[in-house]
PDB file of C-alpha atoms and ligand atoms in Angstrom:
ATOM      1  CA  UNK A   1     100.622 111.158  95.344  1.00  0.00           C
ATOM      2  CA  UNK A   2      99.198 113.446  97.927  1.00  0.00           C
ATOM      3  CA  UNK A   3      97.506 115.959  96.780  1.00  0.00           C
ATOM      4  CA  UNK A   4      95.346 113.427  94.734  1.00  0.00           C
ATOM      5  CA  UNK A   5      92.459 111.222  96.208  1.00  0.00           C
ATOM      6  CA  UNK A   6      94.077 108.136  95.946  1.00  0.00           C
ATOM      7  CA  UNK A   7      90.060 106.651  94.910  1.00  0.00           C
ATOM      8  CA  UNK A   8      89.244 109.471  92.124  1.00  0.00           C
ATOM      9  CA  UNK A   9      92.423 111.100  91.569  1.00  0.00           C
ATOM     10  CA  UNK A  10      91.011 114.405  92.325  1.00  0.00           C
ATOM     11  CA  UNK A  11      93.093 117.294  93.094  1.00  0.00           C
ATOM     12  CA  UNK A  12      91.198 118.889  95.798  1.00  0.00           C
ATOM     13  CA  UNK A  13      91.693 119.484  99.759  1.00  0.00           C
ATOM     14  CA  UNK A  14      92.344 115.945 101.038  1.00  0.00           C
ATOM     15  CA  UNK A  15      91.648 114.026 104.215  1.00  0.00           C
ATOM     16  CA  UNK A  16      93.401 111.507 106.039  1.00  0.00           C
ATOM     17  CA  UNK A  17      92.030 108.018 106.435  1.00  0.00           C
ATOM     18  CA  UNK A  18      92.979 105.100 108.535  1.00  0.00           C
ATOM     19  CA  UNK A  19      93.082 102.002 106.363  1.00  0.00           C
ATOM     20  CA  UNK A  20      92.125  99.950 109.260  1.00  0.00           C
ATOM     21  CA  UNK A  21      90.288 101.652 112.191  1.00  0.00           C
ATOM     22  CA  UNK A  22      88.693 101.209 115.669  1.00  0.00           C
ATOM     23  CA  UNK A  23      89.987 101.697 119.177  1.00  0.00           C
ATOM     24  CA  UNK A  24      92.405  98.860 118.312  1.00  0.00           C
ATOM     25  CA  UNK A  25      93.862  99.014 114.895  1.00  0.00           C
ATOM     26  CA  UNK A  26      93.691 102.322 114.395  1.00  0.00           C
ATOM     27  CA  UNK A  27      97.001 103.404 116.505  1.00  0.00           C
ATOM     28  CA  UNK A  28      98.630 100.333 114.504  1.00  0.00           C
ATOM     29  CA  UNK A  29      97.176 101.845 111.540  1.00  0.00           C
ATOM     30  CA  UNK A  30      99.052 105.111 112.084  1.00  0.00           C
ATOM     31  CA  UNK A  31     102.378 103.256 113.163  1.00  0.00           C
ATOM     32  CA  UNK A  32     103.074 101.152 110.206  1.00  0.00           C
ATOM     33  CA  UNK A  33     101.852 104.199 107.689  1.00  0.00           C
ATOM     34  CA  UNK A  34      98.897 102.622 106.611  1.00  0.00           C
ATOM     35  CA  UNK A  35      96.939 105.779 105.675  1.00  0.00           C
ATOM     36  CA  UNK A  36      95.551 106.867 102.610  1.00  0.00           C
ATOM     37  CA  UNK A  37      94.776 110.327 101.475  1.00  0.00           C
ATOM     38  CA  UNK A  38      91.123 110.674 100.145  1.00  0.00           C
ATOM     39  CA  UNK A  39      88.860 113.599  98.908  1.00  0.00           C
ATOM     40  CA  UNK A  40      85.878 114.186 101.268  1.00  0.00           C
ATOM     41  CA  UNK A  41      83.365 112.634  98.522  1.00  0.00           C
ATOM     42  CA  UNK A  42      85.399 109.448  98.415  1.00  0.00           C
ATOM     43  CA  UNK A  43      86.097 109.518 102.396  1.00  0.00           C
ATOM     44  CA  UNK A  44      82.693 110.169 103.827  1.00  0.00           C
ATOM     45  CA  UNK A  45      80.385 111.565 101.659  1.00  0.00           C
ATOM     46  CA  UNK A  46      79.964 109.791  98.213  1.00  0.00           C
ATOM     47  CA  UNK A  47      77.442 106.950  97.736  1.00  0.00           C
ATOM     48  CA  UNK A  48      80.943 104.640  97.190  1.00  0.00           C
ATOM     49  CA  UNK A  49      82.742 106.766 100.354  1.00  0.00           C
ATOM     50  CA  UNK A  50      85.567 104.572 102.736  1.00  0.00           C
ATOM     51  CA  UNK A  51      83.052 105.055 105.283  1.00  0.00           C
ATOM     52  CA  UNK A  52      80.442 104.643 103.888  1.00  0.00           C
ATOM     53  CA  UNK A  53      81.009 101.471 101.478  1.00  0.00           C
ATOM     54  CA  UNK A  54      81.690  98.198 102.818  1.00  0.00           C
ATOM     55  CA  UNK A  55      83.073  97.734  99.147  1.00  0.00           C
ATOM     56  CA  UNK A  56      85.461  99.960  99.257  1.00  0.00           C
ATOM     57  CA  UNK A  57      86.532 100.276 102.950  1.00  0.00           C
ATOM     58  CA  UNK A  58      87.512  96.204 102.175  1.00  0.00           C
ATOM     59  CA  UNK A  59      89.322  96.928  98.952  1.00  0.00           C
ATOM     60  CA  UNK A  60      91.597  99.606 101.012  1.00  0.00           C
ATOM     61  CA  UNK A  61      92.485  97.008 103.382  1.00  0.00           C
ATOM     62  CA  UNK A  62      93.256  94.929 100.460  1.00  0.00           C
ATOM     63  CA  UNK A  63      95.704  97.190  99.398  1.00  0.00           C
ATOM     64  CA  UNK A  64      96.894  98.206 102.922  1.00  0.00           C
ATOM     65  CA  UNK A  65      97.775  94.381 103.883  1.00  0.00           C
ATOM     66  CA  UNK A  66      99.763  94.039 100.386  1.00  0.00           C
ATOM     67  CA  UNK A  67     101.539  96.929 101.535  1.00  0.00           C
ATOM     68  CA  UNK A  68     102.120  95.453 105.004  1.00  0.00           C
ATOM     69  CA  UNK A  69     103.349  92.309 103.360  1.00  0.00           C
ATOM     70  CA  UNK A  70     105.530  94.131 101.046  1.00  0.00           C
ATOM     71  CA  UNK A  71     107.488  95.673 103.772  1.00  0.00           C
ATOM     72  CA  UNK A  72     108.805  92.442 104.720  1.00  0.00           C
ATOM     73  CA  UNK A  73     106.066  91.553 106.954  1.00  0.00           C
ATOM     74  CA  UNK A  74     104.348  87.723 107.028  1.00  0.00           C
ATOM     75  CA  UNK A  75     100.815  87.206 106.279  1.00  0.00           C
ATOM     76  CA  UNK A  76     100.939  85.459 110.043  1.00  0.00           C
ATOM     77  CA  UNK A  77     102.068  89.051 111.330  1.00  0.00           C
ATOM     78  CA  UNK A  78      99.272  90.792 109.797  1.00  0.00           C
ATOM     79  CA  UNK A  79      96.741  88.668 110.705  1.00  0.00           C
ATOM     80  CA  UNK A  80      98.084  88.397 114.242  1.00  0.00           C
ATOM     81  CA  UNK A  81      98.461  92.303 114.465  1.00  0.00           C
ATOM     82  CA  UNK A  82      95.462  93.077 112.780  1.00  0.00           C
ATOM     83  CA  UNK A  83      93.147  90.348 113.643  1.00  0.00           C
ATOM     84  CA  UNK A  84      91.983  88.800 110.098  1.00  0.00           C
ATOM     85  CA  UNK A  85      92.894  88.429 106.326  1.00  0.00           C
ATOM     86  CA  UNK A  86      91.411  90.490 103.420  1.00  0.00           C
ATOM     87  CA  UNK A  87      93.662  88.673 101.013  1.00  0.00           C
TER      88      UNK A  87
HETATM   89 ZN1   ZN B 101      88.141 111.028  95.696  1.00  0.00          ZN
HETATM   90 ZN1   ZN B 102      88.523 107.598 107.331  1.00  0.00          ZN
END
């Protein structure tokens, strides 16, 4: 699971990315391990890139507030700790 681009299941030199970032959530983002491992093409670079792709920057918070939830976490604590709901 990490030394493949969670996005294209490459196995190439991966890079860390913040499922939710910003001055605010990021930090939070680190705390409760929601980080995902992504090639450079599918982190910054590609036409469909995290950071590049509203698309798929909201479809990685989809799956980082499931996992969230499935910790044992309410939807009322994410959206209180992270400010909205993607779900
Ligand atoms: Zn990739
Ligand atoms: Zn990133």
């Amino acid at each position: 699971m990490w030394d493949r681009c969670l996005l294209c299941g490459r196995q190439v030199p991966l890079e860390v990315h913040h499922v939710f970032g910003g001055v605010a959530n990021r930090p939070k983002s680190t705390e409760d391990g929601l980080v995902v491992h992504l090639c450079p093409e599918c982190h910054r670079n590609g036409r469909w890139a995290a950071h590049r792709c509203r698309n798929t920057m909201i479809r990685l918070r989809m799956v980082g507030q499931k996992a969230y939830e499935k910790a044992g976490h309410s939807r009322q604590d994410f959206i209180k700790r992270y400010g909205r709901n993607y779900l």
